[in-house]
mmCIF file of C-alpha atoms in Angstrom:
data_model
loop_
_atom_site.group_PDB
_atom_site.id
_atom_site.type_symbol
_atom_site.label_atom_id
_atom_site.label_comp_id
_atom_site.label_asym_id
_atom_site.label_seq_id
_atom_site.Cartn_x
_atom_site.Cartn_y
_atom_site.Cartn_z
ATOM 1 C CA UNK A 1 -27.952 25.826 -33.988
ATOM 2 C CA UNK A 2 -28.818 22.159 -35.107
ATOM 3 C CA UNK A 3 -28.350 20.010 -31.900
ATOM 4 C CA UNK A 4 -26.433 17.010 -32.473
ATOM 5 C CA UNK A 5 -26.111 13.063 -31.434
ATOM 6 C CA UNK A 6 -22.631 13.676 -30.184
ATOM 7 C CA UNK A 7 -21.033 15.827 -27.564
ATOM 8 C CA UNK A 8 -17.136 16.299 -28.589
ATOM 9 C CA UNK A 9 -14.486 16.674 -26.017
ATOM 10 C CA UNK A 10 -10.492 17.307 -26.053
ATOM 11 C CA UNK A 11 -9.452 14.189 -24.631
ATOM 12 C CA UNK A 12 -8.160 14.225 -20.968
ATOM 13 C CA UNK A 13 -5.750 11.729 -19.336
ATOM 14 C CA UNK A 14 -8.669 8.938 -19.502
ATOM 15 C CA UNK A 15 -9.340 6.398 -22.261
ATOM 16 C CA UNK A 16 -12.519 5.845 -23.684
ATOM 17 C CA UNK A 17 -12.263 2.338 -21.861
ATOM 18 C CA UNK A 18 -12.170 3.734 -18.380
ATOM 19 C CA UNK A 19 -15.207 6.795 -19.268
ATOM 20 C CA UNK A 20 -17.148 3.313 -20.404
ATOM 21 C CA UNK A 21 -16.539 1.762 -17.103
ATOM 22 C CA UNK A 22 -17.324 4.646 -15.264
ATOM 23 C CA UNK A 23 -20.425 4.598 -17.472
ATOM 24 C CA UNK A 24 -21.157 1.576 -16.452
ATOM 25 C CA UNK A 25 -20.511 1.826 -12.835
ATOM 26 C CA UNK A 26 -23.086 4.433 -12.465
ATOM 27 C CA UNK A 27 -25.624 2.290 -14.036
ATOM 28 C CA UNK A 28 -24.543 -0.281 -11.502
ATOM 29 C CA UNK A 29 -25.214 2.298 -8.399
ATOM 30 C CA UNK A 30 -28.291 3.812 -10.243
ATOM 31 C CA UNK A 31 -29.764 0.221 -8.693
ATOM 32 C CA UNK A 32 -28.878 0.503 -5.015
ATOM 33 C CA UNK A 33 -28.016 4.091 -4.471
ATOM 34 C CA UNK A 34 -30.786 6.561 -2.665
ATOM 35 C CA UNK A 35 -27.955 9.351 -2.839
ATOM 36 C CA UNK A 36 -27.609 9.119 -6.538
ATOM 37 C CA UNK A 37 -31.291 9.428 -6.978
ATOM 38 C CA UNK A 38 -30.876 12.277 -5.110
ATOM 39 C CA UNK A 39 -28.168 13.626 -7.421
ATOM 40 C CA UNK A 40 -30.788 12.917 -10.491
ATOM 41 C CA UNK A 41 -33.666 14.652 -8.685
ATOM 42 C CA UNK A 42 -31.261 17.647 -8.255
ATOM 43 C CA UNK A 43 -29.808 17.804 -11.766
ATOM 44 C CA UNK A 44 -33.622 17.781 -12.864
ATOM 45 C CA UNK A 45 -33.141 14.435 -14.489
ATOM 46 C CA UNK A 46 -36.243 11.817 -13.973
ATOM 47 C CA UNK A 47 -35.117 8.298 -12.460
ATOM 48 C CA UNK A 48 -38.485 7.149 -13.437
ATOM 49 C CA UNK A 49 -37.244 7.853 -17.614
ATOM 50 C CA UNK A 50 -34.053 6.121 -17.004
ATOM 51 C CA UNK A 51 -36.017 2.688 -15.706
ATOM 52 C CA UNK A 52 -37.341 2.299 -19.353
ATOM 53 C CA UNK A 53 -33.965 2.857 -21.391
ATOM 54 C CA UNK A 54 -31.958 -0.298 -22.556
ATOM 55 C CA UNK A 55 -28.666 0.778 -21.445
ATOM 56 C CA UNK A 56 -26.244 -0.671 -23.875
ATOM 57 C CA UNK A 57 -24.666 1.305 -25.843
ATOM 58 C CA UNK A 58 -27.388 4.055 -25.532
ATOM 59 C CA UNK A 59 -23.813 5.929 -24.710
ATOM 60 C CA UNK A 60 -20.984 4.968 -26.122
ATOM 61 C CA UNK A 61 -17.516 6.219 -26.405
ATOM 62 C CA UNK A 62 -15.334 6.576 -28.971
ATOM 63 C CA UNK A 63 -11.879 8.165 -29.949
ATOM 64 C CA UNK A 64 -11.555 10.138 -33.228
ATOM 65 C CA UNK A 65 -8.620 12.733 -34.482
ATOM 66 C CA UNK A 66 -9.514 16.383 -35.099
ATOM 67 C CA UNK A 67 -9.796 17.103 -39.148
ATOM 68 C CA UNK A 68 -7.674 20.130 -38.675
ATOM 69 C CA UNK A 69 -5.288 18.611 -36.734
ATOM 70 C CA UNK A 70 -4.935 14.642 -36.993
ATOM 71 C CA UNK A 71 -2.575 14.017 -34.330
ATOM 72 C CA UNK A 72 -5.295 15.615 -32.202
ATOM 73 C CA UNK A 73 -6.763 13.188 -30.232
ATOM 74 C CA UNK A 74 -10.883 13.471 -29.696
ATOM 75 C CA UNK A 75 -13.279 11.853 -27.361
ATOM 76 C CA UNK A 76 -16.377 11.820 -28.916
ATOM 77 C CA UNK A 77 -19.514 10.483 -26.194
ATOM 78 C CA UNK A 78 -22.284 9.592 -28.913
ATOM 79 C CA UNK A 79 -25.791 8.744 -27.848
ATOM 80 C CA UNK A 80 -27.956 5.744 -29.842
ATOM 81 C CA UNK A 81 -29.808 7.044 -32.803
ATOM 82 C CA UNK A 82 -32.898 6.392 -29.950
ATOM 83 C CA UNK A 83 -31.575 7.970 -27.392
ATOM 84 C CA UNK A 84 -34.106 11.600 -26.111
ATOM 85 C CA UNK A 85 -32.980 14.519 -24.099
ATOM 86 C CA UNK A 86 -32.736 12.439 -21.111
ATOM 87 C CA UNK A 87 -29.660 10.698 -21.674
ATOM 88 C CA UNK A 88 -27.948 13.907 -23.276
ATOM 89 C CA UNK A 89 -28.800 15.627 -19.852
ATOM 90 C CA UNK A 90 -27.871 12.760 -17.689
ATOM 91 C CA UNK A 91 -24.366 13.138 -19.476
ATOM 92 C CA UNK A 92 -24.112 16.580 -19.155
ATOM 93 C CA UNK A 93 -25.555 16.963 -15.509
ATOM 94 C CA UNK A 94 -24.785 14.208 -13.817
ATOM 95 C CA UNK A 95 -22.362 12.023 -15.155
ATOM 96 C CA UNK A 96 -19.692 14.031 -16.627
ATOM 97 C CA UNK A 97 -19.565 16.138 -13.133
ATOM 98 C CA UNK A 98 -19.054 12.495 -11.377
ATOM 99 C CA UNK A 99 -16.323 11.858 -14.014
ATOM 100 C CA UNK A 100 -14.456 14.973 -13.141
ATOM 101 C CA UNK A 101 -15.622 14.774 -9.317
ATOM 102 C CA UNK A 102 -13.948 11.735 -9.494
ATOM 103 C CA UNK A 103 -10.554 11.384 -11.349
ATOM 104 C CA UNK A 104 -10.036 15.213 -11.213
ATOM 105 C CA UNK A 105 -11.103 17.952 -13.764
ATOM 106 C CA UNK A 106 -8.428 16.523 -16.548
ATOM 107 C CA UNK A 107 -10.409 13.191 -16.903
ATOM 108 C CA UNK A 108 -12.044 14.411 -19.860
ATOM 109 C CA UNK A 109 -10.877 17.822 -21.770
ATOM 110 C CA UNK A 110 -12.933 20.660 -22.504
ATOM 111 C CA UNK A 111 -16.319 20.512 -24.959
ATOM 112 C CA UNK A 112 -15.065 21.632 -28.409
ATOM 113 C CA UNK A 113 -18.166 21.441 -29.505
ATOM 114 C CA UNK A 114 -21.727 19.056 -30.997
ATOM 115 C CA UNK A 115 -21.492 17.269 -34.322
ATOM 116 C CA UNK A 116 -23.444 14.405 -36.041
ATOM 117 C CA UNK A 117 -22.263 11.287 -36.253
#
């Protein structure tokens, strides 16, 4: 299987606006927060690699409609053409759990699947 930039999800009861801003809050804590670096450390995800990534819009969201259903609504998180494994982990370990931990497991719908942008 060809891995892809994007990570494509049924949309749950958040918009892409608030998934940003949670985005962004955890870059926010990432700064003062010894317990999140303790979350990283246990999700395997390096701190250290996070300190040299320019953080906008290395993860941005974005809604899109399903092809074989248009009024199926998509949320498509899409990494920067320079983003590396680390930020595709961080999303999948870390940050989506604190999503759902959160706002409940119906933030953000189920993975339907990868695809290129």
């Amino acid at each position: 299987m060809v891995e892809s930039d994007d990570f494509t999800y049924i949309r749950g009861r958040l918009s892409a606006d608030q998934i940003e801003g949670e985005i962004a809050r955890f870059w926010a804590e990432l700064k003062v927060s010894s317990e999140l670096e303790d979350q990283l450390d246990a999700a395997g995800v390096s701190s250290g690699a996070l300190t040299d990534i320019d953080r906008r819009d290395m993860i941005a969201v974005r809604v899109d409609s399903s092809g074989a259903d248009p009024a199926s609504v998509l949320l498509v998180i899409a990494f920067a053409p320079a983003a590396n494994r680390v930020l595709k982990d961080l999303w999948a370990t870390v940050l989506l759990p604190r999503i759902r931990r959160r706002w409940g497991d119906d933030a953000i719908g189920d993975e339907i699947g990868r695809r290129s942008s």
